[in-house]
Coordinates of C-alpha atoms (C1' of nucleotides) in Angstrom, one line a residue:
Chain A
X22 CA 0.0 0.2 0.1
X23 CA 2.7 2.4 1.1
X24 CA 4.1 2.3 -2.7
X25 CA 0.9 3.1 -4.1
X26 CA 1.7 7.0 -2.8
X27 CA 4.3 9.0 -5.1
X28 CA 7.4 10.4 -3.0
X29 CA 6.5 13.7 -2.1
X30 CA 8.5 16.6 -3.7
X31 CA 9.5 18.3 -0.9
X32 CA 11.1 14.9 0.0
X33 CA 12.9 14.1 -2.9
X34 CA 11.8 16.0 -6.4
X35 CA 14.2 14.1 -8.3
X36 CA 12.7 11.2 -7.3
X37 CA 9.2 12.1 -7.6
X38 CA 9.8 13.5 -11.2
X39 CA 11.3 10.2 -12.6
X40 CA 7.9 8.4 -10.9
X41 CA 5.6 10.4 -12.5
X42 CA 7.1 9.9 -16.0
X43 CA 7.1 6.0 -15.2
X44 CA 4.1 5.6 -13.3
X45 CA 2.2 7.8 -15.4
X46 CA 3.5 6.1 -18.3
X47 CA 4.7 9.5 -20.2
X48 CA 8.1 7.0 -20.9
X49 CA 10.1 4.2 -19.7
X50 CA 14.2 3.4 -19.9
X51 CA 15.2 1.7 -22.7
X52 CA 17.7 -1.4 -22.9
X53 CA 20.0 1.2 -24.4
X54 CA 21.7 3.8 -21.2
X55 CA 20.0 7.3 -21.4
X56 CA 17.6 6.4 -24.0
X57 CA 13.8 6.1 -23.1
X58 CA 10.8 5.1 -25.0
X59 CA 8.5 7.6 -25.2
X60 CA 5.6 5.7 -24.6
X61 CA 1.3 6.3 -26.3
X62 CA 0.3 8.7 -23.4
X63 CA 3.9 11.0 -24.0
X64 CA 3.9 10.2 -27.4
X65 CA -0.1 11.4 -27.5
X66 CA 1.5 15.3 -25.8
X67 CA 4.1 15.3 -28.1
X68 CA 1.6 14.8 -30.4
X69 CA -0.1 18.1 -29.6
X70 CA 2.8 19.7 -28.7
X71 CA 4.6 19.3 -32.6
X72 CA 0.3 20.3 -34.0
X73 CA 1.2 23.4 -32.5
X74 CA 4.0 24.8 -32.9
X75 CA 3.7 23.3 -37.0
X76 CA 0.7 25.4 -37.3
X77 CA 2.8 28.3 -36.4
X78 CA 5.7 27.8 -38.2
X79 CA 3.5 27.1 -41.2
X80 CA 1.8 30.5 -40.2
X81 CA 5.3 32.5 -39.9
X82 CA 6.1 30.9 -43.8
X83 CA 8.2 27.8 -43.3
X84 CA 7.9 24.5 -45.0
X85 CA 8.6 20.9 -43.3
X86 CA 11.5 19.0 -45.3
X87 CA 13.8 15.6 -43.6
X88 CA 17.5 15.5 -44.2
X89 CA 19.4 12.8 -43.2
X90 CA 21.2 10.9 -40.4
X91 CA 24.1 10.5 -41.0
X92 CA 26.3 13.5 -42.2
X93 CA 30.1 12.7 -43.1
X94 CA 32.7 13.6 -40.3
X95 CA 34.4 16.2 -41.9
X96 CA 31.6 18.7 -42.0
X97 CA 31.4 18.6 -38.7
X98 CA 35.2 20.0 -38.9
X99 CA 34.3 22.9 -41.6
X100 CA 33.1 25.4 -38.5
X101 CA 35.9 25.8 -35.8
X102 CA 33.7 26.2 -32.9
X103 CA 30.3 23.9 -33.9
X104 CA 33.6 21.1 -34.0
X105 CA 35.0 22.2 -30.7
X106 CA 31.5 22.1 -29.0
X107 CA 29.9 19.1 -30.5
X108 CA 33.2 16.5 -31.0
X109 CA 32.7 15.3 -27.4
X110 CA 29.6 13.8 -27.3
X111 CA 29.4 12.5 -31.1
X112 CA 27.8 9.0 -31.9
X113 CA 30.1 7.9 -34.9
X114 CA 29.6 4.8 -37.3
X115 CA 32.8 4.0 -38.5
X116 CA 31.7 0.5 -39.7
X117 CA 28.7 -0.6 -42.5
X118 CA 27.8 -3.3 -43.9
X119 CA 30.7 -5.3 -42.4
X120 CA 33.3 -3.1 -44.1
X121 CA 34.9 0.0 -42.2
X122 CA 34.2 3.1 -44.2
X123 CA 36.3 5.5 -45.6
X124 CA 34.6 8.6 -44.0
X125 CA 33.6 7.8 -40.8
X126 CA 29.5 8.8 -40.2
X127 CA 28.6 11.3 -37.5
X128 CA 25.1 10.3 -36.1
X129 CA 22.9 13.9 -36.5
X130 CA 23.7 15.8 -32.8
X131 CA 22.1 18.6 -34.8
X132 CA 21.7 19.7 -38.8
X133 CA 23.5 23.2 -39.2
X134 CA 26.2 20.9 -41.2
X135 CA 24.0 19.0 -43.5
X136 CA 21.8 21.7 -44.4
X137 CA 24.2 24.0 -45.0
X138 CA 25.5 21.9 -47.2
X139 CA 22.1 21.2 -49.3
X140 CA 21.8 25.2 -49.1
X141 CA 25.2 26.0 -50.7
X142 CA 23.5 23.7 -53.4
X143 CA 20.2 25.4 -53.6
X144 CA 20.8 29.0 -53.1
X145 CA 22.0 30.9 -56.0
X146 CA 20.3 34.2 -56.3
X147 CA 18.8 37.0 -53.7
X148 CA 15.7 35.8 -55.7
X149 CA 15.8 32.0 -53.5
X150 CA 15.5 34.0 -50.2
X151 CA 14.1 33.1 -47.6
X152 CA 14.7 29.3 -47.5
X153 CA 12.6 29.1 -43.8
X154 CA 13.1 24.9 -43.6
X155 CA 12.1 23.0 -40.4
X156 CA 12.7 19.6 -39.4
X157 CA 11.3 17.4 -36.9
X158 CA 14.0 14.5 -36.3
X159 CA 15.4 12.7 -33.9
X160 CA 18.9 13.2 -32.7
X161 CA 21.9 12.0 -30.5
X162 CA 24.4 13.7 -28.5
X163 CA 26.4 11.1 -26.7
X164 CA 25.3 12.5 -22.5
X165 CA 27.6 12.1 -19.6
X166 CA 24.6 12.6 -17.3
X167 CA 20.7 11.8 -18.5
X168 CA 17.7 12.1 -17.0
X169 CA 14.0 11.0 -18.8
X170 CA 12.9 14.0 -21.3
X171 CA 15.8 16.3 -20.0
X172 CA 18.8 14.6 -21.1
X173 CA 18.6 11.7 -23.3
X174 CA 21.6 10.6 -25.2
X175 CA 18.9 10.4 -28.4
X176 CA 15.5 13.1 -28.4
X177 CA 12.9 14.4 -30.7
X178 CA 12.8 18.1 -31.6
X179 CA 12.3 20.0 -34.1
X180 CA 14.8 22.4 -36.0
X181 CA 14.6 25.0 -38.1
X182 CA 17.4 26.3 -40.1
X183 CA 16.8 29.4 -42.2
X184 CA 18.6 31.8 -44.9
X185 CA 18.3 35.2 -45.0
X186 CA 19.8 38.0 -47.9
X187 CA 21.0 40.6 -45.0
X188 CA 22.3 40.5 -41.0
X189 CA 19.1 42.0 -40.2
X190 CA 16.3 39.1 -41.5
X191 CA 18.0 37.2 -39.6
X192 CA 18.1 38.5 -36.6
X193 CA 14.2 39.6 -37.0
X194 CA 13.9 35.7 -38.2
X195 CA 16.1 34.4 -34.8
X196 CA 13.7 37.0 -32.9
X197 CA 10.4 36.1 -34.7
X198 CA 10.6 32.4 -33.6
X199 CA 12.0 33.1 -29.7
X200 CA 8.7 35.2 -29.7
X201 CA 6.7 31.5 -31.2
X202 CA 8.4 29.8 -28.7
X203 CA 7.3 32.6 -26.1
X204 CA 3.9 32.2 -27.5
X205 CA 3.2 28.6 -27.5
X206 CA 4.8 28.4 -23.6
X207 CA 2.3 30.9 -22.3
X208 CA -0.6 30.2 -23.9
X209 CA -0.8 26.3 -24.8
X210 CA 1.3 24.9 -22.1
X211 CA 1.0 27.3 -19.4
X212 CA 5.2 27.8 -18.9
X213 CA 5.7 31.2 -18.2
X214 CA 9.0 32.0 -19.8
X215 CA 11.3 34.6 -20.3
X216 CA 12.9 35.7 -23.3
X217 CA 16.4 36.8 -23.3
X218 CA 19.8 36.2 -25.1
X219 CA 22.7 33.6 -23.6
X220 CA 26.0 35.3 -22.4
X221 CA 28.6 33.9 -24.4
X222 CA 29.9 31.5 -22.5
X223 CA 26.5 29.8 -23.0
X224 CA 25.5 30.1 -26.5
X225 CA 25.1 27.1 -28.9
X226 CA 28.5 26.2 -30.6
X227 CA 29.1 28.1 -33.9
X228 CA 26.7 31.0 -33.0
X229 CA 27.0 34.8 -33.1
X230 CA 24.0 35.3 -30.9
X231 CA 21.6 32.5 -29.1
X232 CA 18.8 33.6 -27.4
X233 CA 16.3 31.1 -25.3
X234 CA 13.2 30.6 -23.2
X235 CA 13.7 29.9 -20.3
X236 CA 11.4 28.6 -17.1
X237 CA 11.8 28.4 -13.2
X238 CA 11.1 24.6 -12.3
X239 CA 9.0 23.5 -8.8
X240 CA 12.6 23.1 -7.0
X241 CA 13.0 27.0 -8.6
X242 CA 16.1 25.4 -10.7
X243 CA 15.6 27.0 -14.2
X244 CA 15.3 24.5 -17.5
X245 CA 16.2 26.2 -20.7
X246 CA 12.8 25.1 -22.8
X247 CA 14.0 26.4 -26.2
X248 CA 16.7 28.5 -28.3
X249 CA 16.9 30.5 -30.7
X250 CA 20.5 30.9 -32.7
X251 CA 22.0 34.1 -34.8
X252 CA 24.4 31.9 -37.3
X253 CA 25.7 35.8 -38.8
X254 CA 27.6 34.0 -41.7
X255 CA 29.9 31.5 -40.0
X256 CA 28.5 28.7 -41.3
X257 CA 28.0 30.4 -44.6
X258 CA 31.5 30.9 -44.8
X259 CA 31.8 27.2 -44.0
X260 CA 29.5 26.0 -46.6
X261 CA 30.1 28.7 -48.9
X262 CA 26.6 29.5 -49.1
X263 CA 26.2 32.1 -51.4
X264 CA 24.0 34.9 -53.2
X265 CA 24.7 37.2 -56.1
X266 CA 22.3 40.2 -54.9
X267 CA 20.3 42.8 -56.6
X268 CA 23.9 44.0 -58.1
X269 CA 25.1 40.8 -59.1
X270 CA 27.6 40.8 -56.5
X271 CA 28.5 37.6 -54.5
X272 CA 27.6 37.5 -50.7
X273 CA 27.3 35.2 -47.9
X274 CA 23.7 34.7 -46.7
X275 CA 22.6 35.0 -43.2
X276 CA 21.6 31.9 -41.2
X277 CA 19.4 31.1 -37.8
X278 CA 18.7 27.7 -36.5
X279 CA 15.9 27.1 -34.0
X280 CA 14.9 24.1 -31.9
X281 CA 12.2 22.9 -29.0
X282 CA 12.8 19.7 -28.3
X283 CA 11.2 16.7 -26.1
X284 CA 12.8 18.3 -22.9
X285 CA 9.6 20.2 -23.0
X286 CA 7.5 18.2 -21.9
X287 CA 9.9 17.7 -18.6
X288 CA 9.3 21.3 -18.5
X289 CA 5.6 21.0 -18.0
X290 CA 5.8 18.2 -15.8
X291 CA 7.6 20.3 -14.0
X292 CA 6.1 23.6 -14.0
X293 CA 2.8 22.5 -13.1
X294 CA 3.3 19.0 -11.3
X295 CA 2.4 18.7 -7.6
X296 CA 2.2 15.5 -5.4
X297 CA -0.9 13.7 -7.2
X298 CA 1.1 13.5 -9.7
X299 CA 1.3 15.0 -13.5
X300 CA -1.4 18.8 -14.4
X301 CA -1.6 18.8 -17.7
X302 CA -2.6 21.9 -19.2
X303 CA -6.1 22.1 -20.9
X304 CA -5.1 22.7 -24.7
X305 CA -1.9 20.2 -24.5
X306 CA -3.6 17.6 -22.1
X307 CA -3.8 13.9 -24.4
X308 CA -6.9 13.3 -22.7
X309 CA -9.2 16.1 -21.8
X310 CA -12.2 14.2 -19.5
X311 CA -12.1 11.3 -18.4
X312 CA -15.7 10.0 -16.8
X313 CA -15.7 7.5 -14.6
X314 CA -18.8 5.6 -14.0
X315 CA -20.1 5.2 -10.6
X316 CA -22.2 1.3 -10.6
X317 CA -23.4 0.6 -6.8
X318 CA -25.8 -2.1 -8.1
X319 CA -26.0 -4.0 -11.1
X320 CA -29.4 -2.3 -11.8
X321 CA -28.2 0.9 -11.8
X322 CA -25.6 0.3 -14.6
X323 CA -27.9 0.7 -17.6
X324 CA -29.1 4.5 -16.4
X325 CA -26.0 5.3 -15.4
X326 CA -24.3 4.3 -18.8
X327 CA -26.8 5.8 -20.6
X328 CA -26.2 8.9 -18.9
X329 CA -21.7 8.5 -19.1
X330 CA -22.4 7.5 -23.1
X331 CA -24.3 10.6 -23.7
X332 CA -22.4 13.0 -22.2
X333 CA -19.1 11.1 -23.9
X334 CA -20.9 11.4 -27.1
X335 CA -22.1 15.1 -26.3
X336 CA -18.2 16.4 -25.3
X337 CA -16.8 13.8 -28.4
X338 CA -18.8 15.8 -31.1
X339 CA -17.9 19.0 -29.8
X340 CA -14.1 18.0 -30.3
X341 CA -13.1 17.7 -26.9
X342 CA -11.0 15.1 -26.2
X343 CA -12.8 12.6 -23.4
X344 CA -12.4 9.0 -22.4
X345 CA -15.0 6.7 -20.3
X346 CA -13.2 4.3 -18.1
X347 CA -15.2 1.7 -18.3
X348 CA -13.0 -1.5 -16.6
X349 CA -14.6 -3.6 -13.8
X350 CA -11.3 -4.8 -12.2
X351 CA -10.4 -1.6 -10.3
X352 CA -12.6 0.5 -8.1
X353 CA -13.7 4.1 -9.0
X354 CA -11.2 5.3 -6.3
X355 CA -8.0 4.0 -7.5
X356 CA -9.3 5.1 -11.1
X357 CA -9.8 8.2 -9.5
X358 CA -5.9 8.3 -8.2
X359 CA -5.3 7.0 -11.4
X360 CA -6.5 9.9 -13.5
X361 CA -4.8 12.4 -11.1
X362 CA -1.5 10.6 -11.4
X363 CA -1.7 10.9 -15.0
X364 CA -2.6 14.4 -15.3
X365 CA -5.9 15.2 -16.9
X366 CA -7.2 18.3 -16.2
X367 CA -10.8 17.5 -15.7
X368 CA -12.8 14.3 -14.4
X369 CA -16.5 14.3 -14.3
X370 CA -17.8 11.5 -12.2
X371 CA -21.4 9.6 -12.9
X372 CA -23.5 7.7 -10.8
X373 CA -27.0 6.6 -9.6
X374 CA -27.1 10.1 -7.7
X375 CA -26.7 12.1 -10.6
X376 CA -28.9 9.7 -13.1
X377 CA -31.5 10.7 -10.7
X378 CA -30.7 14.2 -10.5
X379 CA -29.1 15.1 -13.9
X380 CA -25.8 16.4 -12.7
X381 CA -22.1 15.4 -12.9
X382 CA -20.0 15.6 -10.4
X383 CA -16.9 17.5 -11.4
X384 CA -13.0 17.7 -10.3
X385 CA -10.5 19.4 -11.2
X386 CA -6.8 18.4 -11.2
X387 CA -5.7 21.9 -10.4
X388 CA -7.9 22.3 -7.5
X389 CA -7.2 18.7 -5.8
X390 CA -9.9 17.7 -2.7
X391 CA -12.9 19.1 -2.2
X392 CA -12.5 22.8 -3.3
X393 CA -12.1 21.6 -7.5
X394 CA -15.1 19.3 -6.9
X395 CA -18.8 21.4 -8.6
X396 CA -21.8 19.7 -9.6
X397 CA -22.9 20.7 -12.9
X398 CA -25.8 20.2 -15.0
X399 CA -26.0 17.4 -17.7
X400 CA -27.6 19.9 -19.8
X401 CA -25.2 22.4 -22.1
X402 CA -22.3 20.1 -21.0
X403 CA -20.4 20.8 -24.1
X404 CA -20.6 25.0 -23.2
X405 CA -19.8 24.3 -19.5
X406 CA -17.1 21.7 -20.1
X407 CA -15.0 24.1 -22.7
X408 CA -15.2 27.1 -20.2
X409 CA -14.1 25.2 -16.9
X410 CA -11.1 23.7 -19.3
X411 CA -10.6 27.7 -20.5
X412 CA -10.6 28.2 -16.6
X413 CA -8.2 25.6 -15.7
X414 CA -5.6 26.6 -18.3
X415 CA -6.0 30.1 -17.2
X416 CA -5.6 29.2 -13.6
X417 CA -2.6 26.9 -14.1
X418 CA -0.7 30.0 -15.8
X419 CA -1.3 32.5 -13.1
X420 CA -0.8 29.7 -10.7
X421 CA 3.3 29.5 -12.8
X422 CA 3.5 32.6 -12.8
X423 CA 3.2 33.7 -9.2
X424 CA 5.4 30.7 -8.0
X425 CA 8.2 32.2 -10.3
X426 CA 7.4 35.6 -9.2
X427 CA 7.6 35.1 -5.5
X428 CA 11.1 32.8 -6.1
X429 CA 12.8 35.7 -7.9
X430 CA 14.9 38.1 -6.4
X431 CA 16.6 41.7 -6.4
X432 CA 20.1 41.2 -4.2
X433 CA 21.3 44.1 -3.2
X434 CA 24.5 42.7 -2.4
X435 CA 27.0 39.8 -3.2
X436 CA 25.7 37.6 -0.1
X437 CA 22.5 38.2 -0.6
X438 CA 22.8 37.0 -4.2
X439 CA 23.9 33.9 -2.9
X440 CA 21.1 34.0 -0.5
X441 CA 19.1 34.2 -3.8
X442 CA 19.9 31.7 -6.0
X443 CA 19.8 29.1 -3.4
X444 CA 15.8 29.9 -3.1
X445 CA 15.5 31.0 -6.6
X446 CA 16.6 33.0 -9.1
X447 CA 19.1 36.6 -9.0
X448 CA 18.0 38.8 -10.8
X449 CA 21.0 41.4 -11.0
X450 CA 23.6 43.1 -12.8
X451 CA 26.3 42.2 -14.4
X452 CA 28.9 43.5 -16.3
X453 CA 28.7 40.7 -18.8
X454 CA 32.7 39.0 -18.2
X455 CA 32.8 35.9 -18.3
X456 CA 35.4 35.2 -15.8
X457 CA 32.6 36.8 -13.7
X458 CA 30.3 34.3 -14.6
X459 CA 32.6 31.0 -13.9
X460 CA 33.4 32.9 -10.6
X461 CA 30.1 33.3 -9.6
X462 CA 29.2 29.4 -10.4
X463 CA 31.6 28.4 -9.0
X464 CA 30.6 30.0 -5.8
X465 CA 27.1 29.5 -5.8
X466 CA 26.6 26.8 -8.9
X467 CA 24.4 29.3 -10.8
X468 CA 24.8 29.8 -14.3
X469 CA 23.2 33.0 -16.5
X470 CA 20.6 32.1 -17.7
X471 CA 19.4 34.6 -20.0
X472 CA 19.9 38.1 -20.7
X473 CA 16.2 39.1 -21.2
X474 CA 15.0 41.2 -24.1
X475 CA 13.0 43.1 -21.3
X476 CA 15.2 45.6 -19.9
X477 CA 14.9 48.0 -17.0
X478 CA 15.7 51.7 -17.4
X479 CA 19.3 52.6 -16.5
X480 CA 22.7 51.1 -15.6
X481 CA 23.6 49.6 -12.7
X482 CA 27.0 48.0 -11.1
X483 CA 27.8 44.3 -11.1
X484 CA 26.5 42.4 -8.4
X485 CA 30.2 40.0 -7.9
X486 CA 32.5 42.5 -8.8
X487 CA 30.7 46.1 -9.0
X488 CA 32.4 47.5 -12.0
X489 CA 29.3 49.4 -14.0
X490 CA 26.9 47.2 -15.5
X491 CA 24.2 47.9 -18.6
X492 CA 22.1 45.3 -18.8
X493 CA 20.4 42.7 -16.0
X494 CA 20.2 39.2 -16.0
X495 CA 18.9 36.1 -14.6
X496 CA 20.9 34.0 -12.3
X497 CA 19.6 30.2 -11.4
X498 CA 20.8 27.1 -11.1
X499 CA 20.0 25.0 -13.7
X500 CA 19.1 21.4 -15.3
Chain B
rC1 C1' 36.5 9.4 -16.0
rG2 C1' 36.9 9.4 -10.3
rG3 C1' 34.2 8.0 -5.3
rG4 C1' 29.7 5.1 -3.3
rG5 C1' 26.0 1.6 -3.7
rC6 C1' 23.5 -2.3 -5.9
rG7 C1' 22.0 -7.3 -8.9
rU8 C1' 17.3 -13.0 -6.3
rG9 C1' 9.5 -14.0 -10.3
rG10 C1' 7.0 -8.4 -13.9
rC11 C1' 8.0 -4.6 -9.6
rU12 C1' 10.1 -3.5 -4.2
rC13 C1' 12.9 -6.4 -1.3
rA14 C1' 14.4 -11.0 2.8
rG15 C1' 17.5 -14.6 2.5
rC16 C1' 24.3 -14.0 1.8
rC17 C1' 27.5 -12.7 7.8
rC18 C1' 27.5 -18.1 10.5
rG19 C1' 27.3 -22.7 2.9
rG20 C1' 23.0 -28.4 4.1
rU21 C1' 15.8 -30.7 2.0
rU22 C1' 10.8 -29.1 -2.9
rA23 C1' 14.8 -20.4 -2.6
rG24 C1' 10.2 -16.5 0.1
rA25 C1' 6.8 -12.1 1.3
rG26 C1' 4.0 -7.9 -0.6
rC27 C1' 2.7 -5.5 -4.8
rG28 C1' 0.9 -6.9 -9.5
rC29 C1' -0.4 -10.8 -12.9
rG30 C1' -4.9 -15.0 -14.1
rC31 C1' -9.8 -17.4 -12.8
rG32 C1' -14.0 -16.9 -9.7
rG33 C1' -17.4 -14.4 -5.9
rU34 C1' -18.8 -10.3 -3.1
rU35 C1' -17.6 -5.2 -4.4
rC36 C1' -17.8 0.1 -7.2
rG37 C1' -19.4 8.7 -4.6
rG38 C1' -11.0 8.7 -2.6
rG39 C1' -6.2 3.8 -3.8
rA40 C1' -12.1 -2.9 -2.0
rU41 C1' -12.0 -8.1 0.0
rC42 C1' -11.5 -13.5 0.1
rG43 C1' -10.4 -17.8 -2.6
rC44 C1' -7.4 -20.3 -6.0
rG45 C1' -3.2 -20.0 -9.3
rA46 C1' 0.5 -18.8 -12.7
rG47 C1' 5.4 -17.0 -13.1
rG48 C1' 13.0 -17.7 -10.8
rU49 C1' 19.0 -20.4 -15.4
rC50 C1' 19.6 -16.2 -7.9
rG51 C1' 23.1 -10.8 -13.5
rG52 C1' 27.4 -14.1 -16.3
rC53 C1' 31.7 -16.6 -16.3
rG54 C1' 35.5 -20.1 -13.5
rG55 C1' 36.9 -21.6 -8.6
rU56 C1' 36.6 -23.9 -3.0
rU57 C1' 33.6 -27.9 -1.6
rC58 C1' 30.3 -34.4 -0.5
rA59 C1' 27.4 -29.7 -1.5
rA60 C1' 26.9 -22.7 -3.5
rA61 C1' 21.5 -17.5 -3.8
rU62 C1' 25.5 -17.7 0.8
rC63 C1' 32.8 -18.1 0.8
rC64 C1' 37.1 -16.5 -3.0
rG65 C1' 38.4 -14.6 -8.2
rC66 C1' 37.5 -11.8 -13.0
rC67 C1' 34.0 -10.0 -15.8
rC68 C1' 29.0 -7.2 -17.3
rG69 C1' 25.2 -4.3 -16.0
rC70 C1' 22.4 -0.8 -13.4
rC71 C1' 21.3 3.4 -10.1
rC72 C1' 23.1 8.3 -6.7
rC73 C1' 27.5 11.8 -6.2
rG74 C1' 31.2 14.9 -8.6
rA75 C1' 34.0 17.2 -13.8
rC76 C1' 30.6 18.4 -19.3
rC77 C1' 25.3 19.7 -21.9
rA78 C1' 19.1 20.8 -26.1

RNA sequence: CGGGGCGUGGCUCAGCCCGGUUAGAGCGCGCGGUUCGGGAUCGCGAGGUCGGCGGUUCAAAUCCGCCCGCCCCGACCA
């Protein structure tokens, strides 16, 4: 019985995280160390994320394509910072068909290089620009320490790769996508994020500038939930992606890349989850409403199931993702706990009492226990269910914002700063010197998360060294 | 790659120190009954090369050696 209960977040957050994922059947460990199987429930969630993001990419003019899994080793050597950044984590194929290969093939850790190679072939004139391609793919990075969803050796993501005629356009694209990610996180996942610029030490290997969206998890650690890079002309020069402009002058393209991965599922889990398990935002939840019939006597069955099936059909016809749990080998109480563990936003209980009174007992996942329970009429079920789901979506976002804001501090001196990054995040002036950043990391384990696009007025002094500082930055311990 | 821990039915573990009949428990699983508004209950049942290889011994889950794998903590990371 004791092992029916989940480890509490306050007891051991990372144990809670692992248990929630395994028990809710989002994912499981694969036979290969560091790899995971995304189970049907997790895949359904990812597909909802995909569908929404994909629509947003298309709205902003992007198209999808598929590039190969294998990349010639030599491609990685063309861009100096890129190879330095990635070589420690490459998986390399050296044998094919029983023969040693002439040139080893890298299993893609990201696709800038192959895509750059292809862009060089495809782009000739300014009339070919911009090229705005996205791909949904899996990538492999050899990792020391892995965590389900947060850091696995193989992960699933989308990677966008664009090429432009001017530096301004490339920067505009980079920021446009950062905004797509920010909006998606806020409106669909109810995950508040801070969009901002990465420090030099945190930026993508080969980028001129990297931007990210940063989210606060339930243990106050930061999670980089999506990234967008302005690659300048670095890859264009390495792969000779060039074009002739209106004046017939040969120019290098300006490229960008951006990605959001299955790690985002980790963000959803740790932003909203509670001691009961997952809490999924209605807009992304694979199942939005679960109906549990309560059958006390065999004579009740027909009437109860009639009401259950009728409401199910109405909701389904209205496009609400609804499921009836009619298993007869587990008790209603067991089902309540199980669907709570799995984060379904709304639960309906329908029993003989409801049949008699024409009602439905509803329970909100985001408000555990009595406060979240309410008796509703069977009439207008589509209307009020839709309203309730939206209310839950909004309440989840508000709660996450309140939690985050309560854990962001503005320390006045370095002693306070050290306490701040123990209790949450510090939002502080920083001199932007890498040495200072490193010293802070050594002292506190906190790193710069991002320099937010929204900056306060004025100037200050660096929280660590006291030198003049132009911008404020978020410092936090991060996943 | 350094430090620590662990490998026994699907899962969590007991048994090992001190070798000795058919290797146990709880949970889960299957069948049947009574149940069902917050993790029901009773009965019957299926399921194990004790991580692998070698050694010691009349006898090894238990003692010894080697190997493999996993987990946790540190240096790198979407």
